[in-house]
Amino acid sequence: MLALTRKSGESIVINDNIVIEILAVQDGRVKVGLAAPREMRILRKEVYDAIQETNKESATLKTDKEQEVNVLKQLLKK
Amino acid sequence: MQKPIFFKKGILGFDDYKEYVIVRDEENCLYYLQSIDNPNLEFIIISPHVFKKPYNPKISELYFEELGGGADDEFVVYLMVRTSGKSEEITVNLQAPLLIHLDRRQGVQVIVDGDEYGMRESLRVLIEGGDSC
């Protein structure tokens, strides 16, 4: 990983079309401004990680969740 | 056999698996999203139509474009279910629906903007008073 030191108000340019600007640094928090082409998806990594985690919990290996699947079917039966 | 649905970017956390078939469970509202490449990998998914409240997430245009665009009714949305031995603990991921263009056989897992929809919403609460399948 490349590590760069930047001050408030300074920026980094990636690939000619992504600009990351350090807007403010205060009390251990960094406010970052991002300018990127609209098709680029920008996410907080914890959201990404949480979805990955939830997906892993949702994946069923066909045989090992039979009982749980039955509970689910029961719930849907009204 | 139905043509598989191609998830160009995979499902988050399962990036290596791109092709899935959707198998409908005839007896209830469940569908199984089954990996073609890994016979052991399967997700249980559900259509939001069985919920009481309408499910209207804000899905960025970019996701529709990623699947080639088109009118809203060309797309379907499914939600992933996390099973549990206790029915009250079964949850649905409303924040990361699967958006699928059925004709083009292409899908993507969406991340919905905002915090209106959670990742672990109780299925029991969602379907209470809703339509049956």
GROMACS .gro file of C-alpha atoms in nm, chain A residues 2-78:
model
   77
    2LEU     CA    1   0.125   0.345  -0.088
    3ALA     CA    2   0.125   0.581   0.209
    4LEU     CA    3   0.123   0.957   0.152
    5THR     CA    4   0.116   1.235   0.406
    6ARG     CA    5  -0.121   1.518   0.325
    7LYS     CA    6  -0.232   1.832   0.503
    8SER     CA    7  -0.577   1.974   0.520
    9GLY     CA    8  -0.661   2.131   0.184
   10GLU     CA    9  -0.420   1.911  -0.010
   11SER     CA   10  -0.526   1.650  -0.262
   12ILE     CA   11  -0.431   1.330  -0.433
   13VAL     CA   12  -0.510   1.252  -0.795
   14ILE     CA   13  -0.558   0.894  -0.910
   15ASN     CA   14  -0.566   0.794  -1.271
   16ASP     CA   15  -0.627   1.151  -1.397
   17ASN     CA   16  -0.994   1.137  -1.308
   18ILE     CA   17  -1.025   1.074  -0.935
   19VAL     CA   18  -0.942   1.349  -0.690
   20ILE     CA   19  -0.929   1.288  -0.318
   21GLU     CA   20  -0.906   1.600  -0.109
   22ILE     CA   21  -0.843   1.620   0.262
   23LEU     CA   22  -1.102   1.876   0.368
   24ALA     CA   23  -1.048   1.882   0.740
   25VAL     CA   24  -0.865   1.702   1.015
   26GLN     CA   25  -1.003   1.731   1.363
   27ASP     CA   26  -1.017   1.521   1.679
   28GLY     CA   27  -0.889   1.207   1.513
   29ARG     CA   28  -1.134   1.234   1.225
   30VAL     CA   29  -1.050   1.311   0.867
   31LYS     CA   30  -1.304   1.466   0.634
   32VAL     CA   31  -1.238   1.356   0.279
   33GLY     CA   32  -1.382   1.500  -0.040
   34LEU     CA   33  -1.402   1.274  -0.343
   35ALA     CA   34  -1.448   1.371  -0.705
   36ALA     CA   35  -1.478   1.081  -0.945
   37PRO     CA   36  -1.665   0.989  -1.264
   38ARG     CA   37  -2.025   0.907  -1.182
   39GLU     CA   38  -2.000   0.540  -1.277
   40MET     CA   39  -1.749   0.487  -1.000
   41ARG     CA   40  -1.910   0.354  -0.689
   42ILE     CA   41  -1.779   0.500  -0.368
   43LEU     CA   42  -1.858   0.325  -0.043
   44ARG     CA   43  -1.751   0.324   0.316
   45LYS     CA   44  -1.559   0.003   0.348
   46GLU     CA   45  -1.751  -0.110   0.655
   47VAL     CA   46  -2.073  -0.118   0.449
   48TYR     CA   47  -1.899  -0.333   0.193
   49ASP     CA   48  -1.759  -0.561   0.462
   50ALA     CA   49  -2.094  -0.593   0.636
   51ILE     CA   50  -2.269  -0.700   0.315
   52GLN     CA   51  -1.998  -0.951   0.248
   53GLU     CA   52  -2.042  -1.086   0.598
   54THR     CA   53  -2.421  -1.104   0.565
   55ASN     CA   54  -2.387  -1.281   0.232
   56LYS     CA   55  -2.160  -1.538   0.389
   57GLU     CA   56  -2.411  -1.600   0.663
   58SER     CA   57  -2.686  -1.634   0.404
   59ALA     CA   58  -2.505  -1.885   0.188
   60THR     CA   59  -2.638  -2.228   0.259
   61LEU     CA   60  -2.447  -2.538   0.185
   62LYS     CA   61  -2.734  -2.744   0.064
   63THR     CA   62  -2.721  -3.021   0.315
   64ASP     CA   63  -2.629  -2.851   0.638
   65LYS     CA   64  -2.924  -2.619   0.673
   66GLU     CA   65  -3.214  -2.843   0.606
   67GLN     CA   66  -3.368  -2.794   0.947
   68GLU     CA   67  -3.336  -2.415   0.922
   69VAL     CA   68  -3.490  -2.417   0.577
   70ASN     CA   69  -3.785  -2.606   0.716
   71VAL     CA   70  -3.832  -2.341   0.984
   72LEU     CA   71  -3.831  -2.080   0.708
   73LYS     CA   72  -4.088  -2.269   0.502
   74GLN     CA   73  -4.309  -2.300   0.806
   75LEU     CA   74  -4.295  -1.925   0.864
   76LEU     CA   75  -4.399  -1.854   0.508
   77LYS     CA   76  -4.690  -2.091   0.522
   78LYS     CA   77  -4.990  -1.888   0.627
   0.00000   0.00000   0.00000
